[in-house]
Short mmCIF file of C-alpha atoms and ligand atoms in Angstrom, two decimals:
data_model
loop_
_atom_site.label_atom_id
_atom_site.label_comp_id
_atom_site.label_asym_id
_atom_site.label_seq_id
_atom_site.Cartn_x
_atom_site.Cartn_y
_atom_site.Cartn_z
CA MET A 15 58.08 36.07 148.56
CA LYS A 16 55.82 35.96 151.57
CA ILE A 17 56.39 38.73 154.14
CA ASN A 18 55.20 38.01 157.68
CA VAL A 19 54.99 40.59 160.45
CA LEU A 20 55.48 39.30 163.99
CA PRO A 21 56.07 40.82 167.43
CA LYS A 22 59.33 38.84 167.79
CA PHE A 23 61.97 37.02 165.79
CA ASP A 24 60.60 34.01 163.97
CA ALA A 25 62.34 30.92 165.31
CA SER A 26 60.96 28.83 162.46
CA GLN A 27 63.15 30.58 159.88
CA GLU A 28 66.59 29.23 159.06
CA VAL A 29 68.49 32.50 158.95
CA LEU A 30 68.70 35.48 161.30
CA VAL A 31 69.51 38.88 159.76
CA PHE A 32 70.01 41.92 161.91
CA GLY A 33 71.12 45.48 161.36
CA ALA A 34 73.56 47.37 163.58
CA PHE A 35 74.05 51.12 163.98
CA GLU A 36 77.47 52.70 164.54
CA GLU A 37 76.37 54.14 167.90
CA GLU A 38 75.68 50.74 169.39
CA LYS A 39 78.34 49.57 171.85
CA SER A 40 78.14 46.11 170.49
CA ASN A 41 76.13 44.87 167.56
CA TYR A 42 73.50 43.47 169.78
CA ASP A 43 71.89 46.28 171.74
CA SER A 44 68.81 46.21 169.60
CA ILE A 45 68.32 42.49 169.73
CA SER A 46 65.92 41.09 172.26
CA LYS A 47 66.84 38.73 175.05
CA GLN A 48 65.47 35.70 173.25
CA LEU A 49 68.73 35.40 171.36
CA THR A 50 71.16 35.34 174.25
CA SER A 51 73.05 32.23 173.25
CA GLU A 52 73.54 33.38 169.67
CA LEU A 53 74.71 36.79 170.79
CA CYS A 54 77.18 35.47 173.32
CA GLU A 55 78.77 33.45 170.56
CA LEU A 56 79.10 36.50 168.35
CA GLU A 57 80.37 38.68 171.16
CA LYS A 58 82.97 36.07 172.04
CA ASN A 59 84.15 36.12 168.47
CA LYS A 60 84.40 39.93 168.51
CA ILE A 61 82.24 40.41 165.49
CA PHE A 62 81.28 44.06 165.12
CA ILE A 63 79.74 45.31 161.93
CA LYS A 64 78.48 48.89 161.94
CA LYS A 65 79.47 50.93 158.89
CA PHE A 66 76.76 51.32 156.29
CA GLY A 67 77.23 48.81 153.52
CA GLN A 68 79.26 46.31 155.57
CA ILE A 69 77.81 42.84 155.73
CA TYR A 70 78.97 39.76 157.59
CA THR A 71 77.81 36.17 157.72
CA THR A 72 78.59 33.49 160.25
CA ARG A 73 77.51 29.92 160.84
CA MET A 74 77.62 28.63 164.36
CA PRO A 75 76.95 25.09 165.48
CA ASN A 76 74.32 24.34 168.12
CA LEU A 77 72.28 27.46 167.43
CA ASN A 78 68.71 27.75 166.42
CA TYR A 79 69.63 29.63 163.22
CA LYS A 80 71.79 27.99 160.60
CA LEU A 81 73.19 31.31 159.39
CA ILE A 82 73.51 34.75 160.94
CA VAL A 83 73.86 37.85 158.78
CA ILE A 84 74.82 41.21 160.28
CA VAL A 85 74.29 44.33 158.16
CA GLY A 86 75.90 47.66 159.02
CA LEU A 87 73.34 50.50 159.09
CA GLY A 88 75.76 53.42 159.60
CA LYS A 89 74.97 56.38 161.85
CA LYS A 90 71.50 56.56 163.39
CA LYS A 91 70.82 60.09 162.21
CA GLU A 92 71.85 59.20 158.65
CA ILE A 93 69.39 56.33 158.21
CA THR A 94 66.97 56.89 155.32
CA LEU A 95 64.31 54.86 153.52
CA GLU A 96 66.79 54.28 150.72
CA ARG A 97 69.39 52.92 153.16
CA LEU A 98 66.70 50.59 154.52
CA ARG A 99 65.93 49.35 150.97
CA LYS A 100 69.63 48.81 150.33
CA ALA A 101 70.27 47.00 153.62
CA LEU A 102 67.32 44.66 153.01
CA GLY A 103 68.21 44.12 149.33
CA LYS A 104 71.77 43.27 150.27
CA SER A 105 70.58 40.89 153.00
CA VAL A 106 68.28 39.05 150.59
CA LYS A 107 71.17 38.61 148.15
CA LYS A 108 73.49 37.39 150.91
CA VAL A 109 70.98 34.81 152.15
CA LYS A 110 70.38 33.70 148.54
CA GLU A 111 74.13 33.33 147.93
CA ASN A 112 74.24 30.95 150.88
CA TYR A 113 71.43 28.86 149.38
CA PHE A 114 68.81 29.55 152.07
CA ILE A 115 65.29 30.59 151.14
CA ASN A 116 64.03 32.46 154.20
CA PHE A 117 65.12 34.68 157.06
CA THR A 118 63.85 36.60 160.04
CA THR A 119 64.91 40.14 160.90
CA ASP A 120 64.10 43.26 162.86
CA LEU A 121 63.91 46.79 161.42
CA PRO A 122 65.78 49.94 162.42
CA ASP A 123 63.48 52.42 164.12
CA LEU A 124 62.92 54.93 161.33
CA VAL A 125 59.80 56.34 162.98
CA LYS A 126 62.20 58.09 165.35
CA ASN A 127 63.74 59.76 162.30
CA ASN A 128 60.32 61.06 161.25
CA PHE A 129 59.54 58.56 158.55
CA SER A 130 55.95 57.34 158.60
CA ALA A 131 55.17 53.69 159.30
CA GLU A 132 53.48 53.56 155.87
CA LEU A 133 56.62 54.70 154.02
CA ILE A 134 58.77 52.32 156.08
CA GLY A 135 56.45 49.50 155.02
CA ARG A 136 56.75 50.47 151.37
CA ALA A 137 60.54 50.67 151.52
CA THR A 138 60.69 47.33 153.34
CA ALA A 139 58.67 45.48 150.70
CA GLU A 140 60.60 47.21 147.92
CA GLY A 141 64.04 46.38 149.36
CA LEU A 142 63.06 42.74 149.85
CA LEU A 143 61.25 42.12 146.57
CA LEU A 144 63.59 44.12 144.36
CA GLY A 145 66.61 42.42 145.93
CA ASN A 146 64.99 39.01 145.41
CA TYR A 147 64.69 39.48 141.63
CA GLY A 148 66.75 37.50 139.16
CA PHE A 149 66.53 37.04 135.39
CA ILE A 150 67.37 33.34 135.29
CA LYS A 151 64.99 31.84 132.74
CA TYR A 152 67.74 31.15 130.18
CA LEU A 153 70.08 29.40 132.63
CA ALA A 154 70.41 25.61 132.89
CA LYS A 155 68.26 23.98 135.57
CA GLU A 156 71.18 23.38 137.97
CA LYS A 157 72.23 27.02 137.75
CA GLN A 158 68.66 28.17 138.30
CA ASP A 159 68.48 26.03 141.44
CA LYS A 160 71.51 27.83 142.83
CA LYS A 161 69.87 31.20 142.25
CA LYS A 162 66.54 30.36 143.84
CA SER A 163 64.56 33.30 145.15
CA LEU A 164 63.70 33.47 148.84
CA SER A 165 60.22 32.22 149.65
CA SER A 166 59.58 34.01 152.93
CA VAL A 167 60.82 36.69 155.30
CA SER A 168 59.54 37.30 158.83
CA ILE A 169 59.85 40.79 160.20
CA GLN A 170 59.83 41.70 163.85
CA TRP A 171 57.90 44.91 164.49
CA THR A 172 57.86 45.81 168.20
CA SER A 173 59.43 49.04 169.34
CA PRO A 174 57.03 51.55 170.98
CA SER A 175 57.99 54.36 168.65
CA GLN A 176 57.02 52.09 165.79
CA SER A 177 53.42 52.43 166.93
CA PRO A 178 50.49 53.18 166.41
CA SER A 179 50.44 49.54 165.42
CA SER A 180 51.74 47.24 162.79
CA SER A 181 48.68 47.97 160.64
CA THR A 182 49.89 51.17 158.93
CA PHE A 183 53.20 49.43 158.41
CA GLU A 184 51.34 46.53 156.81
CA ILE A 185 49.40 48.85 154.50
CA GLY A 186 52.78 50.20 153.40
CA LEU A 187 54.00 46.64 152.80
CA LYS A 188 51.04 46.01 150.50
CA VAL A 189 51.60 49.20 148.52
CA GLY A 190 55.35 48.52 148.32
CA ARG A 191 54.68 44.99 147.08
CA ILE A 192 52.50 46.24 144.22
CA ILE A 193 55.12 48.80 143.22
CA ALA A 194 58.05 46.36 143.50
CA GLU A 195 56.25 43.62 141.56
CA SER A 196 55.41 46.09 138.79
CA THR A 197 59.07 47.12 138.76
CA ASN A 198 60.13 43.49 138.44
CA TYR A 199 57.63 43.07 135.60
CA VAL A 200 59.36 45.95 133.81
CA ARG A 201 62.79 44.43 134.51
CA ASP A 202 61.64 41.20 132.84
CA LEU A 203 60.47 43.09 129.74
CA VAL A 204 63.72 45.05 129.45
CA ASN A 205 66.04 42.08 130.14
CA GLU A 206 64.32 39.95 127.51
CA PRO A 207 66.27 40.00 124.19
CA ALA A 208 65.20 42.13 121.23
CA SER A 209 64.46 39.02 119.14
CA ILE A 210 61.55 38.36 121.53
CA VAL A 211 60.55 41.89 122.52
CA THR A 212 59.16 43.26 119.27
CA SER A 213 56.32 45.74 118.89
CA PHE A 214 53.98 42.73 118.62
CA PHE A 215 55.25 41.38 121.93
CA MET A 216 54.70 44.72 123.65
CA GLU A 217 51.19 44.90 122.18
CA GLU A 218 50.48 41.44 123.59
CA GLN A 219 51.75 42.52 127.02
CA ALA A 220 49.59 45.64 126.95
CA ARG A 221 46.50 43.65 125.87
CA GLN A 222 47.10 41.17 128.65
CA LEU A 223 47.32 43.97 131.19
CA ALA A 224 44.13 45.55 129.85
CA SER A 225 42.30 42.22 130.11
CA THR A 226 43.01 42.03 133.86
CA ASN A 227 41.22 45.26 134.72
CA PRO A 228 37.96 46.64 133.29
CA LYS A 229 39.20 50.16 134.00
CA ILE A 230 41.98 49.80 131.41
CA LYS A 231 41.12 50.29 127.75
CA ILE A 232 43.60 49.67 124.97
CA LYS A 233 43.95 51.16 121.50
CA VAL A 234 46.73 50.27 119.08
CA LEU A 235 47.59 52.46 116.10
CA ASN A 236 49.24 50.36 113.38
CA GLU A 237 51.30 51.42 110.37
CA PRO A 238 48.40 52.31 108.05
CA GLU A 239 46.86 54.57 110.74
CA LEU A 240 50.22 56.11 111.59
CA LYS A 241 50.61 56.93 107.88
CA LYS A 242 47.12 58.39 107.69
CA LEU A 243 47.78 60.52 110.77
CA GLY A 244 51.03 61.82 109.26
CA MET A 245 53.46 60.46 111.84
CA GLY A 246 56.42 60.75 109.50
CA ALA A 247 59.02 60.97 112.26
CA MET A 248 58.06 57.61 113.77
CA LEU A 249 57.68 55.93 110.38
CA GLY A 250 61.12 57.14 109.31
CA VAL A 251 62.77 55.57 112.35
CA ASN A 252 61.10 52.21 111.73
CA ALA A 253 61.69 52.18 107.95
CA GLY A 254 64.64 49.76 108.13
CA SER A 255 62.91 47.23 110.38
CA GLU A 256 61.09 44.00 109.54
CA ASN A 257 58.81 44.65 112.52
CA PRO A 258 56.00 47.20 112.26
CA PRO A 259 55.84 50.41 114.29
CA LYS A 260 53.00 50.67 116.81
CA LEU A 261 51.59 53.39 119.00
CA ILE A 262 50.08 51.49 121.92
CA ILE A 263 47.69 53.53 124.05
CA LEU A 264 46.29 52.54 127.43
CA GLU A 265 43.51 54.56 129.00
CA TYR A 266 42.99 53.99 132.72
CA ASN A 267 39.82 55.24 134.35
CA ASN A 268 39.48 57.86 131.62
CA ASP A 269 35.94 59.00 132.42
CA GLY A 270 36.22 62.43 130.81
CA LYS A 271 35.42 64.21 134.08
CA GLU A 272 38.91 65.40 134.75
CA LYS A 273 41.86 66.02 132.43
CA PRO A 274 44.15 62.98 132.50
CA ILE A 275 47.80 62.66 133.38
CA ALA A 276 49.68 61.16 130.43
CA PHE A 277 52.85 59.08 130.44
CA VAL A 278 54.68 58.66 127.14
CA GLY A 279 57.49 56.11 126.77
CA LYS A 280 60.26 55.66 124.21
CA GLY A 281 59.93 52.12 122.91
CA ILE A 282 62.87 51.32 120.62
CA THR A 283 62.99 47.52 120.78
CA PHE A 284 66.54 47.65 119.41
CA ASP A 285 68.69 50.68 118.65
CA SER A 286 71.42 49.75 116.18
CA GLY A 287 71.92 53.45 115.49
CA GLY A 288 70.72 52.96 111.90
CA TYR A 289 73.19 54.09 109.19
CA ASN A 290 74.95 56.10 111.89
CA LEU A 291 75.70 52.66 113.23
CA LYS A 292 76.69 52.26 116.87
CA PRO A 293 80.26 51.02 117.36
CA LEU A 294 81.62 48.20 119.55
CA ASN A 295 80.84 48.71 123.27
CA TYR A 296 77.85 50.94 122.50
CA ILE A 297 75.51 48.59 120.68
CA GLU A 298 75.49 45.48 122.90
CA ASP A 299 72.92 46.58 125.48
CA MET A 300 70.58 48.36 123.09
CA LYS A 301 67.69 45.98 123.78
CA CYS A 302 67.27 48.30 126.77
CA ASP A 303 66.07 51.14 124.54
CA MET A 304 62.40 50.29 125.15
CA ALA A 305 62.77 50.81 128.91
CA GLY A 306 60.71 54.02 128.80
CA SER A 307 57.75 52.25 127.20
CA ALA A 308 58.07 49.33 129.63
CA ALA A 309 58.10 51.76 132.58
CA VAL A 310 54.87 53.32 131.27
CA LEU A 311 53.27 49.87 131.10
CA GLY A 312 54.53 49.02 134.60
CA THR A 313 53.24 52.30 136.00
CA ILE A 314 49.74 51.73 134.57
CA LYS A 315 49.82 48.20 136.03
CA ALA A 316 50.81 49.55 139.45
CA ALA A 317 48.25 52.37 139.27
CA ALA A 318 45.46 49.92 138.47
CA GLU A 319 46.43 47.58 141.31
CA LEU A 320 46.75 50.49 143.71
CA GLY A 321 43.32 51.72 142.65
CA ILE A 322 44.61 55.22 141.83
CA LYS A 323 41.65 57.59 141.46
CA LYS A 324 43.15 59.75 138.68
CA ASN A 325 42.51 59.47 134.96
CA LEU A 326 45.63 58.22 133.22
CA ILE A 327 46.88 57.75 129.69
CA GLY A 328 49.89 55.55 128.90
CA VAL A 329 51.45 55.79 125.45
CA LEU A 330 54.07 53.35 124.22
CA ALA A 331 55.87 54.53 121.08
CA MET A 332 57.21 51.27 119.61
CA CYS A 333 59.76 51.16 116.77
CA GLU A 334 62.98 49.39 115.90
CA ASN A 335 66.00 51.35 114.63
CA MET A 336 67.60 49.07 112.04
CA ILE A 337 69.52 49.09 108.78
CA SER A 338 68.23 47.81 105.43
CA GLY A 339 67.64 49.01 101.89
CA HIS A 340 64.49 50.66 103.22
CA ALA A 341 66.10 52.38 106.21
CA GLN A 342 66.15 56.15 106.37
CA HIS A 343 69.32 57.96 105.30
CA PRO A 344 71.17 60.68 107.09
CA GLY A 345 70.00 63.84 105.33
CA ASP A 346 66.43 62.62 104.81
CA ILE A 347 63.68 65.04 105.74
CA VAL A 348 60.55 63.80 107.50
CA LYS A 349 57.35 65.57 108.54
CA ALA A 350 56.08 65.06 112.08
CA TYR A 351 52.46 64.75 113.24
CA ASN A 352 52.35 68.44 114.24
CA GLY A 353 53.53 69.53 110.77
CA LEU A 354 57.13 70.41 111.59
CA THR A 355 59.74 69.15 109.11
CA ILE A 356 62.89 67.48 110.51
CA GLU A 357 66.19 66.81 108.77
CA ILE A 358 67.78 63.55 109.95
CA GLY A 359 71.22 64.83 110.96
CA ASN A 360 71.90 61.51 112.67
CA THR A 361 69.88 58.30 112.41
CA ASP A 362 71.04 57.39 115.93
CA ALA A 363 69.10 60.32 117.42
CA GLU A 364 65.91 58.29 116.86
CA GLY A 365 64.32 58.46 120.30
CA ARG A 366 63.41 62.13 120.01
CA LEU A 367 61.80 61.37 116.62
CA VAL A 368 59.42 58.70 117.90
CA LEU A 369 58.64 60.82 120.97
CA ALA A 370 57.97 63.87 118.75
CA ASP A 371 55.00 62.15 117.11
CA ALA A 372 53.87 60.41 120.30
CA LEU A 373 53.95 63.63 122.37
CA ALA A 374 52.15 65.76 119.79
CA TYR A 375 49.50 63.08 119.28
CA THR A 376 48.98 62.60 123.02
CA GLU A 377 48.55 66.32 123.67
CA LYS A 378 46.19 66.85 120.75
CA THR A 379 44.05 63.75 121.35
CA TYR A 380 43.76 63.74 125.15
CA THR A 381 44.51 67.35 126.23
CA PRO A 382 46.19 66.07 129.39
CA HIS A 383 46.74 68.18 132.46
CA ILE A 384 50.31 66.84 132.71
CA ILE A 385 52.51 64.92 130.26
CA ILE A 386 55.57 63.08 131.54
CA ASP A 387 57.76 61.29 129.04
CA LEU A 388 60.32 58.61 129.90
CA ALA A 389 63.17 57.73 127.57
CA THR A 390 66.60 56.13 127.42
CA LEU A 391 67.31 59.18 125.32
CA THR A 392 70.96 60.21 125.48
CA GLY A 393 74.39 58.80 126.24
CA ALA A 394 75.17 62.33 127.42
CA CYS A 395 72.81 61.74 130.37
CA ILE A 396 75.13 58.97 131.59
CA MET A 397 78.11 61.31 131.16
CA ALA A 398 76.37 63.99 133.24
CA LEU A 399 74.67 61.97 135.99
CA GLY A 400 75.93 58.39 135.79
CA TYR A 401 73.64 55.50 136.68
CA PHE A 402 72.05 56.56 139.98
CA THR A 403 69.94 59.48 138.84
CA VAL A 404 67.12 60.25 136.41
CA ALA A 405 67.57 63.57 134.56
CA ILE A 406 64.53 65.81 134.47
CA ILE A 407 63.86 68.69 132.09
CA SER A 408 60.78 70.85 132.50
CA ARG A 409 59.63 74.45 132.36
CA ASP A 410 57.31 73.83 135.29
CA GLU A 411 59.14 74.39 138.59
CA GLY A 412 56.25 72.86 140.55
CA LEU A 413 56.37 69.65 138.54
CA ILE A 414 60.16 69.46 138.96
CA ALA A 415 59.79 69.97 142.72
CA SER A 416 57.14 67.28 143.15
CA LEU A 417 59.02 64.73 141.04
CA LYS A 418 62.23 65.53 142.88
CA SER A 419 60.48 65.00 146.19
CA VAL A 420 58.91 61.64 145.28
CA GLY A 421 62.27 60.71 143.76
CA GLU A 422 63.77 61.17 147.20
CA SER A 423 61.16 59.09 149.06
CA SER A 424 60.98 56.34 146.42
CA GLY A 425 64.75 56.07 145.90
CA ASP A 426 64.22 56.49 142.12
CA ARG A 427 65.97 59.83 142.33
CA VAL A 428 65.67 62.74 139.94
CA TRP A 429 67.88 65.75 139.24
CA PRO A 430 67.01 68.75 137.04
CA LEU A 431 69.07 69.93 134.06
CA PRO A 432 69.03 73.62 133.08
CA PHE A 433 66.73 74.70 130.28
CA PHE A 434 67.85 78.32 129.82
CA GLU A 435 66.85 80.33 126.76
CA GLU A 436 70.38 80.13 125.37
CA TYR A 437 69.81 76.45 124.57
CA GLN A 438 66.48 76.92 122.88
CA ASP A 439 67.64 77.42 119.26
CA ALA A 440 69.99 74.41 119.29
CA MET A 441 67.80 72.27 117.06
CA GLU A 442 66.93 74.72 114.27
CA GLY A 443 67.33 73.25 110.79
CA ASP A 444 69.04 74.80 107.75
CA ILE A 445 66.66 73.52 105.10
CA SER A 446 63.89 72.23 107.39
CA ASP A 447 62.17 73.46 110.55
CA LEU A 448 64.32 71.30 112.80
CA ASN A 449 67.34 69.03 112.70
CA ASN A 450 67.36 66.02 115.04
CA MET A 451 71.05 66.73 115.71
CA ALA A 452 72.11 69.86 117.59
CA THR A 453 74.47 72.38 116.01
CA LYS A 454 78.00 71.56 117.24
CA LYS A 455 78.56 74.55 119.49
CA TYR A 456 75.94 73.51 122.06
CA HIS A 457 77.24 70.21 123.44
CA ALA A 458 74.90 69.43 126.41
CA GLY A 459 73.37 66.52 124.49
CA SER A 460 70.66 65.73 127.05
CA ILE A 461 69.48 69.32 127.20
CA THR A 462 69.41 69.83 123.41
CA ALA A 463 67.40 66.58 123.11
CA GLY A 464 64.95 68.13 125.58
CA VAL A 465 64.82 71.30 123.47
CA PHE A 466 63.84 69.14 120.49
CA LEU A 467 61.05 67.37 122.42
CA ASN A 468 59.73 70.70 123.66
CA LYS A 469 58.85 71.66 120.06
CA PHE A 470 56.18 68.95 120.17
CA VAL A 471 54.36 69.98 123.34
CA THR A 472 52.66 73.38 123.53
CA ASP A 473 52.99 75.77 126.48
CA LYS A 474 49.39 74.95 127.46
CA THR A 475 50.39 71.60 128.93
CA LYS A 476 52.59 70.95 131.96
CA TRP A 477 55.33 68.74 130.61
CA ALA A 478 58.36 67.00 132.05
CA HIS A 479 60.91 64.89 130.25
CA LEU A 480 62.74 62.13 132.17
CA ASP A 481 65.97 60.80 130.68
CA ILE A 482 66.47 57.32 132.13
CA ALA A 483 69.44 56.32 129.92
CA GLY A 484 71.63 55.68 133.00
CA SER A 485 69.09 54.70 135.62
CA ALA A 486 67.18 52.10 133.57
CA TYR A 487 69.98 49.69 132.81
CA TRP A 488 73.02 49.04 134.97
CA THR A 489 76.32 47.59 133.85
CA PHE A 490 77.03 46.45 137.43
CA GLU A 491 75.28 44.84 140.39
CA GLY A 492 73.58 47.14 142.93
CA ASP A 493 72.31 46.57 146.46
CA TYR A 494 68.70 45.88 145.47
CA ASN A 495 69.21 46.30 141.72
CA GLN A 496 70.79 43.63 139.58
CA LYS A 497 73.11 43.97 136.63
CA GLY A 498 70.83 44.81 133.69
CA ALA A 499 67.33 46.28 133.87
CA THR A 500 66.36 48.20 137.03
CA GLY A 501 62.75 49.14 136.26
CA SER A 502 63.53 52.83 136.78
CA GLY A 503 60.49 55.08 136.52
CA VAL A 504 57.91 52.77 138.09
CA ARG A 505 58.65 53.65 141.70
CA LEU A 506 59.02 57.32 140.84
CA LEU A 507 55.70 57.60 139.02
CA SER A 508 53.80 55.33 141.40
CA TYR A 509 54.85 57.48 144.37
CA PHE A 510 53.99 60.54 142.28
CA LEU A 511 50.46 59.24 141.66
CA LEU A 512 50.00 58.25 145.31
CA ASN A 513 50.85 61.86 146.22
CA GLN A 514 48.43 63.52 143.77
N1 LIG B 807 69.42 54.98 122.90
C1 LIG B 807 70.45 55.93 122.76
C2 LIG B 807 70.90 56.54 124.10
C3 LIG B 807 71.48 55.59 125.10
C4 LIG B 807 72.85 55.43 125.21
C5 LIG B 807 70.66 54.91 125.99
C6 LIG B 807 73.37 54.57 126.16
C7 LIG B 807 71.20 54.04 126.94
C8 LIG B 807 72.55 53.88 127.03
C9 LIG B 807 70.00 57.07 121.86
O1 LIG B 807 69.08 56.72 120.87
C10 LIG B 807 71.20 57.61 121.16
O2 LIG B 807 71.76 56.88 120.39
N2 LIG B 807 71.54 58.86 121.43
C11 LIG B 807 72.65 59.48 120.80
C12 LIG B 807 72.21 60.85 120.32
C13 LIG B 807 73.23 61.55 119.44
C14 LIG B 807 73.38 60.82 118.13
C15 LIG B 807 72.74 62.95 119.20
C16 LIG B 807 73.75 59.60 121.84
O3 LIG B 807 73.45 59.87 123.00
O4 LIG B 807 74.90 59.35 121.51
MN1 LIG B 808 70.06 55.99 119.11
ZN1 LIG B 809 67.93 55.08 121.26
#
């Protein structure tokens, strides 16, 4: 999608979209005089849309625009970057539904509400490009044609308080485009079925990314190396699969001058649950269980395109949790990379096992300054927070605060779970160091999973765990998200890196 910035509405586009605040007497206060005839028509028809989330379309003969879309923006003082993303995402979808492929619009004046022109630009590109996404490759040609993406949007940028000029806004648009396109890349990887997205496929994707940028180096640890290194937890999870496990490692910029920031992603290409098999209604979407690893890949892609000056490590812990004569049994005991023994209380608690080895290896090999892991780790996270929020667990209040703050500006929002000392013995084993299943009395499944992970990172490293079980994959359509993969994590971590 091409995004043009103009000082006025673009008469060459087929559709006019405009937003209206509740305070406006009519819908049209903010629209310039050039549109008089259109506006008279609307006024005559008493069309007033103001409440946030309302959207209205009208076609009127004899007008320059073939379709007019009015989006309610709510109260002026309640406008946020996220509301801007949503309003734009919704508009894109509405225009698409009506089979047009372009529109022109103005923007609400967020500079007045103390948002910088740069951040407004980012949110604008994100709302447009994320809303324009569709996973349509498996549909018949005729159906694809009906779901065509928009090819261009023209944005009017005029108001004096939107100064200094359109140039900071346009820098924001560029940054937002990189982040949104990386997010859409992740959505494609997560939406693709598990028969395609194997560990080999993810390796190919990572190699392709590395080949586009000389600053990215790739290393892949295959089964024989994983065995040699003693990654028994990861190997146990993959034992029932026909596909091999892989630890895929991307180094970006890693010049050895400064300790890197490491991102570690859970990459279960399919989670059947193993012998603790998932029941009906829980197994169907489990191709999404590699969303953490995909988000790591997408973040490295965005970081490289943004030219981030930090040293970064991205680790993708790829396995498949399947059943066969070779699969691990409940009650098996495995030994992790850091030497701790783990009893498999439940084969469906596999994410923490692959992360255990990946985290310990990452800390030992790269001594990062910060480690952030991303995982579709627990169903309990969806119970606690639903689909709109990433759960964060960390001992580092500063890291929580900065991720929470970039969560707010990026719209990929984060909320902390408690990590009190009372939880910390939840994962002790009876006949082994640890059990991957918490003792019954604890409940709090997302927190006890975090307690388990914490055994594999020492206190020397700042560490945060992000549970994206709800935020990464939606069972319903959003304003700029679609049903299915959302790409959660990419915006959050890209904004985080831009703030470092
Ligand atoms: N991949 C699942 C968690 C999940 C559930 C992600 C729903 C996305 C949507 C994870 O491996 C899992 O099965 N967790 C178990 C842990 C339990 C056995 C301790 C869970 O949450 O039920
Ligand atoms: Mn599982
Ligand atoms: Zn899983």
